[in-house]
Every structure is written in C-alpha cells, then in structure tokens.
Tab-separated table of C-alpha atoms in Angstrom:
chain	number	residue	atom	x	y	z
H	263	MET	CA	63.822	24.651	141.228
H	264	ASP	CA	65.974	24.878	138.104
H	265	LYS	CA	64.067	26.912	135.514
H	266	CYS	CA	65.992	30.061	136.482
H	267	LYS	CA	69.392	28.359	136.630
H	268	PHE	CA	71.992	29.700	134.211
H	269	ASP	CA	74.886	27.321	133.739
H	270	ASP	CA	78.336	28.568	132.718
H	271	PRO	CA	79.235	26.786	129.452
H	272	PHE	CA	82.584	28.600	129.218
H	273	LYS	CA	84.037	27.397	132.537
H	274	ASN	CA	86.286	24.606	131.262
H	275	ALA	CA	87.677	26.592	128.331
H	276	ARG	CA	88.243	29.640	130.526
H	277	GLU	CA	90.141	27.650	133.142
H	278	ASP	CA	92.049	25.473	130.643
H	279	SER	CA	93.281	28.038	128.113
H	280	GLY	CA	91.533	31.381	128.674
H	281	ILE	CA	90.262	31.505	125.083
H	282	ALA	CA	88.068	29.579	122.663
H	283	LYS	CA	87.543	29.533	118.903
H	284	ILE	CA	84.198	29.826	117.139
H	285	ASN	CA	83.073	30.697	113.621
H	286	ASP	CA	80.825	33.600	112.696
H	287	GLN	CA	79.512	33.396	109.120
H	288	ASP	CA	82.813	31.961	107.852
H	289	GLU	CA	84.912	34.357	109.916
H	290	ALA	CA	87.084	32.888	112.675
H	291	VAL	CA	86.547	34.450	116.095
H	292	THR	CA	88.787	34.172	119.152
H	293	MET	CA	86.729	34.373	122.336
H	294	VAL	CA	88.489	35.960	125.332
H	295	LEU	CA	87.013	34.384	128.467
H	296	GLY	CA	88.693	35.547	131.703
H	297	LEU	CA	87.659	38.799	133.386
H	298	LYS	CA	91.171	40.238	133.552
H	299	ASP	CA	91.846	39.516	129.877
H	300	VAL	CA	88.425	40.753	128.752
H	301	ARG	CA	88.926	44.054	130.590
H	302	LYS	CA	92.461	44.398	129.255
H	303	CYS	CA	91.350	43.883	125.641
H	304	ALA	CA	88.350	46.184	126.040
H	305	HIS	CA	90.620	48.949	127.327
H	306	ASN	CA	93.241	48.475	124.591
H	307	TRP	CA	91.354	50.209	121.767
H	308	LYS	CA	94.510	50.760	119.701
H	309	THR	CA	94.956	47.013	119.222
H	310	TYR	CA	91.330	45.865	119.458
H	311	GLN	CA	89.112	48.343	117.668
H	312	SER	CA	85.379	48.948	117.303
H	313	GLY	CA	85.456	51.208	114.259
H	314	ALA	CA	85.653	48.514	111.598
H	315	THR	CA	83.113	47.922	108.808
H	316	PRO	CA	79.656	48.784	110.224
H	317	GLY	CA	78.147	45.667	111.746
H	318	ARG	CA	81.323	43.597	111.787
H	319	ILE	CA	82.022	43.705	115.531
H	320	VAL	CA	78.558	42.408	116.383
H	321	ILE	CA	78.260	38.634	116.796
H	322	PRO	CA	76.552	37.403	114.684
H	323	SER	CA	77.934	39.949	112.208
H	324	GLU	CA	75.429	42.428	110.795
H	325	VAL	CA	77.476	43.501	107.752
H	326	ASN	CA	74.882	41.969	105.423
H	327	ILE	CA	71.887	43.786	106.916
H	328	ARG	CA	73.153	47.330	107.556
H	329	THR	CA	75.627	49.913	106.291
H	330	THR	CA	74.874	52.601	108.866
H	331	ARG	CA	77.515	52.946	111.561
H	332	GLN	CA	76.068	52.775	115.077
H	333	ILE	CA	77.291	55.830	117.002
H	334	PRO	CA	79.218	56.031	119.301
H	335	PHE	CA	79.320	52.227	119.553
H	336	GLU	CA	81.299	51.686	116.337
H	337	LEU	CA	83.805	54.496	116.802
H	338	ASP	CA	87.202	54.566	118.495
H	339	PRO	CA	88.987	57.324	120.421
H	340	PRO	CA	89.434	60.205	119.992
H	341	GLU	CA	86.388	60.374	117.681
H	342	HIS	CA	84.370	58.182	120.035
H	343	LYS	CA	84.806	60.612	122.918
H	344	ASP	CA	83.622	63.584	120.850
H	345	TYR	CA	80.388	61.871	119.798
H	346	ARG	CA	79.740	60.297	123.174
H	347	ALA	CA	80.040	63.716	124.821
H	348	VAL	CA	77.077	64.863	122.727
H	349	VAL	CA	74.719	62.044	123.719
H	350	GLU	CA	75.877	61.083	127.218
H	351	PRO	CA	74.060	63.894	129.100
H	352	TRP	CA	70.794	62.817	127.471
H	353	PHE	CA	71.313	59.199	128.577
H	354	LYS	CA	71.897	60.350	132.175
H	355	ARG	CA	68.319	61.682	132.402
H	356	PRO	CA	67.097	58.511	134.185
H	357	LEU	CA	68.830	59.902	137.301
H	358	GLU	CA	66.234	62.705	137.419
H	359	SER	CA	63.367	62.309	139.895
H	360	ASP	CA	60.673	63.158	137.323
H	361	TYR	CA	61.981	60.461	134.965
H	362	GLN	CA	62.015	57.911	137.784
H	363	ALA	CA	58.471	58.817	138.835
H	364	LYS	CA	57.190	58.194	135.292
H	365	LEU	CA	59.138	54.941	135.077
H	366	ASN	CA	57.668	53.783	138.386
H	367	HIS	CA	54.193	54.551	137.074
H	368	ILE	CA	54.776	52.442	133.940
H	369	ILE	CA	56.026	49.530	136.021
H	370	ALA	CA	53.222	49.813	138.586
H	371	GLU	CA	50.602	49.602	135.832
H	372	LEU	CA	52.185	46.460	134.384
H	373	ILE	CA	52.477	44.730	137.766
H	374	ASP	CA	48.892	45.622	138.679
H	375	GLU	CA	47.721	44.253	135.334
H	376	ALA	CA	49.673	41.024	135.889
H	377	LEU	CA	48.167	40.657	139.368
H	378	SER	CA	44.678	41.007	137.928
H	379	LEU	CA	45.201	38.137	135.495
H	380	GLN	CA	45.117	34.430	136.207
H	381	SER	CA	48.362	34.054	134.253
H	382	ILE	CA	50.569	36.138	131.987
H	383	GLU	CA	53.197	35.345	129.360
H	384	VAL	CA	56.101	37.430	130.605
H	385	VAL	CA	58.242	37.853	127.471
H	386	GLU	CA	55.590	39.328	125.158
H	387	GLU	CA	53.054	40.671	127.638
H	388	PHE	CA	55.302	42.081	130.368
H	389	ALA	CA	58.982	42.441	129.446
H	390	LEU	CA	58.431	43.661	125.875
H	391	LYS	CA	55.768	46.112	127.003
H	392	LEU	CA	57.972	47.389	129.812
H	393	GLN	CA	60.977	47.806	127.521
H	394	SER	CA	58.961	49.644	124.858
H	395	ARG	CA	57.000	51.881	127.202
H	396	ALA	CA	60.121	52.812	129.144
H	397	LEU	CA	61.857	53.643	125.865
H	398	THR	CA	59.362	56.453	125.283
H	399	LEU	CA	60.881	58.111	128.355
H	400	LEU	CA	64.421	57.674	127.094
H	401	LEU	CA	63.549	59.105	123.668
H	402	ASN	CA	61.106	61.673	125.106
H	403	THR	CA	58.522	60.613	122.543
H	404	PRO	CA	54.734	60.151	122.940
H	405	TYR	CA	53.750	57.182	125.088
H	406	GLU	CA	51.524	55.900	122.278
H	407	GLU	CA	54.588	55.192	120.111
H	408	ALA	CA	55.361	52.211	122.335
H	409	GLN	CA	52.613	50.204	120.693
H	410	THR	CA	54.354	50.513	117.313
H	411	TRP	CA	57.536	49.080	118.801
H	412	ILE	CA	55.637	46.354	120.651
H	413	ASN	CA	54.115	45.307	117.331
H	414	TRP	CA	57.622	44.662	115.962
H	415	GLY	CA	58.000	41.749	118.392
H	416	THR	CA	60.849	40.937	120.740
H	417	HIS	CA	63.646	41.105	118.152
H	418	VAL	CA	64.638	43.959	115.867
H	419	PHE	CA	66.954	42.043	113.524
H	420	ARG	CA	65.653	38.494	113.986
H	421	SER	CA	62.637	36.488	112.929
H	422	GLU	CA	61.509	32.950	113.692
H	423	GLU	CA	63.127	31.791	110.461
H	424	THR	CA	66.556	33.410	110.696
H	425	ALA	CA	68.952	34.997	113.179
H	426	LEU	CA	69.520	37.958	110.841
H	427	ASP	CA	66.493	39.178	108.894
H	428	ALA	CA	67.211	42.105	106.551
H	429	ASP	CA	63.528	42.669	105.775
H	430	LYS	CA	62.701	42.973	109.455
H	431	ALA	CA	65.682	45.248	110.060
H	432	ASN	CA	64.445	47.520	107.279
H	433	ILE	CA	61.242	48.109	109.242
H	434	LEU	CA	63.373	49.777	111.935
H	435	TYR	CA	65.530	51.672	109.440
H	436	HIS	CA	62.536	53.054	107.538
H	437	TYR	CA	60.831	54.013	110.785
H	438	ILE	CA	63.883	55.960	111.943
H	439	ASP	CA	64.221	57.686	108.562
H	440	GLU	CA	60.597	58.822	108.821
H	441	GLN	CA	61.094	60.097	112.371
H	442	ILE	CA	64.194	62.052	111.363
H	443	GLU	CA	62.281	63.746	108.536
H	444	ARG	CA	59.438	64.529	110.949
H	445	ALA	CA	61.876	66.097	113.413
H	446	ILE	CA	63.436	68.195	110.637
H	447	ALA	CA	60.018	69.459	109.548
H	448	THR	CA	58.663	69.944	113.078
H	449	PRO	CA	61.404	70.069	115.741
H	450	SER	CA	60.410	69.130	119.271
H	451	ASP	CA	62.168	68.173	122.481
H	452	ASP	CA	62.637	64.503	121.575
H	453	LEU	CA	65.974	62.784	120.993
H	454	TYR	CA	65.745	63.037	117.199
H	455	SER	CA	65.418	66.829	117.367
H	456	VAL	CA	68.144	67.169	119.980
H	457	LEU	CA	70.558	65.164	117.836
H	458	LEU	CA	69.732	67.109	114.671
H	459	ALA	CA	70.537	70.339	116.512
H	460	SER	CA	73.787	68.997	117.993
H	461	GLU	CA	77.314	69.619	116.801
H	462	VAL	CA	80.551	67.656	116.953
H	463	ASN	CA	83.718	69.700	116.475
H	464	GLY	CA	81.724	72.581	115.038
H	465	LYS	CA	79.722	70.496	112.547
H	466	LYS	CA	76.091	69.486	112.904
H	467	LEU	CA	75.322	65.786	112.951
H	468	THR	CA	74.254	64.464	109.577
H	469	LYS	CA	71.029	62.513	109.104
H	470	GLU	CA	73.124	59.365	108.719
H	471	GLU	CA	74.886	60.032	112.033
H	472	VAL	CA	71.569	60.672	113.781
H	473	LYS	CA	70.272	57.436	112.298
H	474	GLY	CA	73.340	55.624	113.680
H	475	VAL	CA	72.621	56.845	117.211
H	476	MET	CA	68.968	55.888	116.933
H	477	ILE	CA	69.617	52.382	115.580
H	478	LEU	CA	71.925	51.776	118.528
H	479	THR	CA	69.311	53.118	120.949
H	480	PHE	CA	66.562	50.884	119.579
H	481	ALA	CA	68.570	47.710	118.980
H	482	GLY	CA	71.100	47.860	121.813
H	483	GLY	CA	68.569	47.990	124.612
H	484	ARG	CA	65.845	45.699	123.318
H	485	ASP	CA	66.783	42.022	123.681
H	486	THR	CA	69.009	42.833	126.644
H	487	ILE	CA	66.278	44.563	128.663
H	488	ILE	CA	63.711	41.909	127.751
H	489	ASN	CA	66.119	39.155	128.855
H	490	ALA	CA	67.042	40.953	132.083
H	491	VAL	CA	63.422	41.543	133.080
H	492	THR	CA	62.282	38.033	132.198
H	493	ASN	CA	65.224	36.349	133.916
H	494	THR	CA	64.766	38.439	137.045
H	495	LEU	CA	61.111	37.429	137.272
H	496	ALA	CA	62.033	33.777	136.757
H	497	TYR	CA	64.615	33.952	139.529
H	498	LEU	CA	62.250	35.627	142.000
H	499	SER	CA	59.578	33.047	141.194
H	500	GLU	CA	61.837	30.204	142.270
H	501	HIS	CA	63.392	32.133	145.151
H	502	PRO	CA	60.528	33.642	147.176
H	503	GLU	CA	63.012	34.183	149.997
H	504	ALA	CA	64.824	36.691	147.740
H	505	LEU	CA	61.575	38.552	147.136
H	506	ALA	CA	60.916	38.619	150.880
H	507	ARG	CA	64.430	39.870	151.586
H	508	LEU	CA	64.124	42.659	149.027
H	509	LYS	CA	60.925	43.735	150.773
H	510	ALA	CA	62.544	43.649	154.212
H	511	GLU	CA	65.807	45.240	153.047
H	512	PRO	CA	64.997	47.676	150.216
H	513	GLU	CA	68.414	49.246	150.658
H	514	ILE	CA	70.043	46.240	148.913
H	515	SER	CA	68.013	46.610	145.708
H	516	GLY	CA	70.873	48.352	143.895
H	517	LYS	CA	73.305	45.551	144.739
H	518	ALA	CA	70.689	42.976	143.750
H	519	VAL	CA	70.317	44.597	140.324
H	520	GLU	CA	74.073	44.519	139.758
H	521	GLU	CA	74.112	40.860	140.761
H	522	PHE	CA	71.272	39.961	138.414
H	523	VAL	CA	73.131	41.680	135.570
H	524	ARG	CA	76.319	39.780	136.458
H	525	TYR	CA	74.658	36.401	136.797
H	526	PHE	CA	72.338	36.599	133.781
H	527	SER	CA	74.672	38.667	131.543
H	528	PRO	CA	71.915	39.699	129.092
H	529	LEU	CA	74.494	40.179	126.316
H	530	THR	CA	76.867	37.231	125.873
H	531	HIS	CA	79.696	38.991	124.083
H	532	MET	CA	80.804	41.736	121.721
H	533	GLY	CA	83.508	41.755	119.085
H	534	ARG	CA	86.576	43.834	118.351
H	535	ILE	CA	88.865	43.778	115.322
H	536	SER	CA	92.602	43.315	115.872
H	537	THR	CA	94.660	46.016	114.157
H	538	GLU	CA	97.935	44.085	114.422
H	539	ASP	CA	99.344	40.694	115.273
H	540	SER	CA	98.932	40.213	119.015
H	541	SER	CA	98.347	37.540	121.628
H	542	VAL	CA	95.901	36.766	124.432
H	543	CYS	CA	96.710	34.119	127.039
H	544	GLU	CA	99.744	33.195	124.887
H	545	HIS	CA	97.462	32.482	121.917
H	546	ALA	CA	98.276	34.333	118.705
H	547	ILE	CA	95.761	36.781	117.261
H	548	LYS	CA	96.276	37.753	113.619
H	549	ALA	CA	95.813	41.309	112.367
H	550	ASP	CA	92.325	42.052	110.971
H	551	SER	CA	90.810	39.099	112.810
H	552	LYS	CA	87.805	39.206	115.111
H	553	VAL	CA	88.085	38.932	118.877
H	554	SER	CA	85.079	38.312	121.116
H	555	LEU	CA	85.013	39.913	124.545
H	556	CYS	CA	82.873	37.356	126.339
H	557	TRP	CA	81.117	39.289	129.090
H	558	ALA	CA	79.090	36.244	130.177
H	559	SER	CA	82.213	34.157	130.751
H	560	ALA	CA	84.112	36.965	132.472
H	561	ASN	CA	81.207	37.458	134.877
H	562	ARG	CA	81.606	33.881	136.141
H	563	ASP	CA	85.374	34.022	136.645
H	564	ALA	CA	86.098	32.268	139.954
H	565	LYS	CA	89.430	34.102	140.179
H	566	VAL	CA	87.414	37.271	140.808
H	567	PHE	CA	83.963	36.319	142.086
H	568	ASP	CA	83.290	34.269	145.205
H	569	LYS	CA	80.548	31.721	144.507
H	570	PRO	CA	80.322	32.845	140.863
H	571	ASP	CA	77.505	30.421	139.993
H	572	GLU	CA	75.226	31.681	142.742
H	573	VAL	CA	73.125	34.818	142.993
H	574	VAL	CA	74.342	36.736	146.036
H	575	LEU	CA	71.841	39.561	146.429
H	576	ASP	CA	74.103	41.802	148.504
H	577	ARG	CA	77.423	40.908	146.834
H	578	LYS	CA	79.949	43.340	148.274
H	579	VAL	CA	82.557	43.307	145.488
H	580	ASN	CA	81.037	43.039	142.036
H	581	PRO	CA	83.284	44.281	139.207
H	582	HIS	CA	81.069	42.669	136.559
H	583	VAL	CA	81.216	43.616	132.887
H	584	GLY	CA	77.529	43.095	132.154
H	585	PHE	CA	77.398	46.630	130.748
H	586	GLY	CA	80.722	46.370	128.949
H	587	PHE	CA	83.938	47.996	130.106
H	588	SER	CA	86.173	51.027	129.572
H	589	HIS	CA	85.229	53.731	127.055
H	590	HIS	CA	82.618	51.485	125.432
H	591	ASN	CA	80.607	50.820	128.585
H	592	CYS	CA	76.892	50.698	127.740
H	593	LEU	CA	75.392	54.107	126.972
H	594	GLY	CA	71.995	52.913	128.210
H	595	ALA	CA	73.272	51.445	131.481
H	596	THR	CA	71.788	54.231	133.624
H	597	HIS	CA	68.347	53.657	132.076
H	598	ALA	CA	68.639	49.868	132.470
H	599	ARG	CA	69.741	50.131	136.096
H	600	GLN	CA	66.876	52.458	136.995
H	601	LEU	CA	64.360	50.227	135.213
H	602	LEU	CA	65.519	47.080	136.996
H	603	ASN	CA	65.791	48.854	140.347
H	604	CYS	CA	62.249	50.196	140.081
H	605	LEU	CA	61.045	46.766	138.994
H	606	VAL	CA	62.524	44.727	141.857
H	607	THR	CA	61.496	47.354	144.407
H	608	GLN	CA	57.867	47.361	143.272
H	609	LEU	CA	57.741	43.584	142.926
H	610	ALA	CA	58.904	43.290	146.533
H	611	GLN	CA	56.184	45.702	147.658
H	612	LYS	CA	53.285	44.379	145.590
H	613	VAL	CA	53.940	40.678	144.956
H	614	GLN	CA	53.927	37.886	147.535
H	615	SER	CA	55.059	35.196	145.118
H	616	ILE	CA	55.278	34.263	141.449
H	617	THR	CA	54.474	30.811	140.073
H	618	ILE	CA	55.961	29.529	136.825
H	619	ASN	CA	53.296	27.622	134.885
H	620	ASP	CA	55.362	26.703	131.833
H	621	SER	CA	58.409	27.955	129.972
H	622	GLU	CA	60.512	27.590	126.837
H	623	GLU	CA	64.197	28.429	127.184
H	624	ASN	CA	66.111	30.567	124.683
H	625	ILE	CA	69.434	28.806	124.058
H	626	GLU	CA	72.158	30.635	122.153
H	627	ASP	CA	74.101	28.311	119.851
H	628	LEU	CA	77.818	29.157	119.832
H	629	GLN	CA	79.009	25.901	118.283
H	630	GLN	CA	80.696	24.073	121.190
H	631	PHE	CA	78.962	26.375	123.666
H	632	GLN	CA	75.231	26.281	124.306
H	633	ARG	CA	74.276	29.232	126.495
H	634	LYS	CA	70.909	30.023	127.984
H	635	VAL	CA	70.211	33.743	127.531
H	636	GLY	CA	66.590	33.806	128.614
H	637	TYR	CA	63.243	32.488	127.487
H	638	HIS	CA	61.187	32.357	124.331
H	639	LYS	CA	58.132	31.902	126.550
H	640	LEU	CA	57.592	32.221	130.287
H	641	ASN	CA	54.044	31.838	131.554
H	642	VAL	CA	53.592	32.813	135.204
H	643	SER	CA	50.998	33.753	137.814
H	644	PHE	CA	51.552	36.746	140.103
H	645	HIS	CA	50.185	36.536	143.664
H	646	SER	CA	49.482	39.741	145.549
H	647	THR	CA	50.747	40.634	149.014
H	648	CYS	CA	47.177	41.767	149.785
H	649	LYS	CA	44.988	39.004	151.214
C-alpha cells in the first residue's frame, strides 16, 4: 500500500535552513519552504512581485514560449485588484446550484462509464475528460468543445520530448485567438464575450488582455486538476476505509477535499521576483532575483500541521496553501473545490472499491529534490456498490 504515498522531499532543507537553492534555465532560484515564510512572502507584493516579464515567475520559466501576460496572475496591486474584480464574479459561478447539477451529471457519467469497463486508465480516460468537460461549464461554452481540448493531451505547454514546447503552446494560443475573433463577430454568453464587453477603469479589455485571461484559465487549471483527480482516486483505491467513511459521513467531504489538496499539493511552487535586496530565514535575496514560494513544502510544515505526512480526512485546522495565498490565491479554486467535492461524494455513493492494476509515477525533477506530483499512467478497476 504505497502507490498513493507522497513523500516530502523538502523536509530536511525546510527544517535545517528554511530555504533551498535550485536553477531554472540558468537563473538562480531561492525556494522558500516553511509555511509562515511562504505566506509572508506571498503577502509582501511590494518586495516579491508577480508583474515581471510575462512567463518569468512560472517555474520552469515560460519566457521563451509566450509574450502574453496572464491576467490577473501576472499583475500586482493596485492593478491586480482592478482586473480581478472583473473576472472574480464569473469564477464564483460554481457556487450556483444549476452549475453544480451539471457538474454532478458530468461526473456521474464518467463514473458509470468506468464501472462498466473491466479497467480504465485514469489520467487520459477519466481525469483529462473530467477536467475538459467541466471546463465547458466554467467557460460557458458548448459541451462538444471538450473533445478539442481532450485531443491536446494532458499538458498544454509540454510534450514527451520537452518540458516546454513552443509548438504545442501555439496550438492553445491560436485556438484562443480564433475564439476571440468568433466572439467579436458573434457575441454570446460565454467567457470570451463577457471579457470583450468588460471594462477596467473605464476602458474595455483589449484582445491581448482577454487572451491573457484565457491562457491562464486553460493552463492554470489543467495539470493541477488532472493531478488532483488522479491522486485522489489512487488514495481511495489503497484506503477503502476512507471511501467507506466518506459514504457514512458525507458531511466531511469538504474537509476531505481540503486535506487532499494539502497532502497532494497539485502545484509544487510558484515564483516571485524580488524588487530589492531582502532576506528570508536570514538568507540574502538579491534584487531582481527569483524566489519560489514552495506550496508543497509549506503544506507539510510540522510546525503548523499535526501528522503532516498523513491524510487526515476531517482535519480540523488546515491553513494549507494548495491554492496559493493572499491576493494571488487561485482564481479557479471555487471550481476546483466543487469538482473534487462532487467527485468524492459520488465515488462514495457509487463505488465499493477501486483496484490499481498498474501505474507509472510522474516525478518532478528539481535538482536535489525529486517530487512525485502524480502519475503518467494509472490503470484501475472500479467496483460498484451494487451487487
């Protein structure tokens, strides 16, 4: 019973010095590892900024594959607040009952399909389909569009040959350009049209700004959702008692989702650029250098979390940073939470057990740190509660 185990590779460095050093495409990066320090740096936008060269704060850096600024992700206050105010109400729609009913229907279909099969490869045939089909709800676009996104594969910017694939990224960029032109010619009630009709400080969003929001929406919630769904299924397969408890105590599903996000931390870290000489944990940070806010490390900080390396389904105090922190907390967090909540609830109702047949782990290489983020392949069999 160890296929779903996620070790904490940052533990020693976090406890010894609070930071670590890695290299990102010939740029030195200081990783901030403790929860308190990560939250402090995330909140201090004047010293550690997001609005640098488009793509620079992402690790690995995307400066060589895009020039479009992702909005509001790569903006700082006060500009960040103005743009976020435009899009935030739209991203709160998953709280609506109609949205949740449609999401439950999508998930029910996928689970029923999995139960009808002798085995299913979860990453491509379940998690990717769920992520893409649910995205049609978030964008308010035709359900059929999901198949286009499924055909792109699990990664937007990556291929089997390279971690950053400009040609593959251009597929997304060209697609978004086409959709923006379509929305200009024939406005509807989808996100493209809403953005094109929106204003910030009395000025309508430009096509480039709309494109920035859409790139973030597509890329930011793809790998992370796929990892979260796959890892959750792997955990429940090896912990049938957790599945049984979620069925007996459906009221803890929300806490269970937060705990899965903490434990699996679908996104390892995110960068900031230091605007001045500073220090973290008594370690000097030079101006214009990159700092990594390591969410995955912070979420295992024993100074904050009791039994940090265990999944505690009903964890009472859970100040995790799996969705980021402060003004840059994840815009899609409401959608992700609803998706995972619907998923674990329906799994508990419909599935007696899940058997892992074979798997291939996805290990993220961060030089001295090797971190499991999910799976390249996870073949399982679903077993129904109905006898």
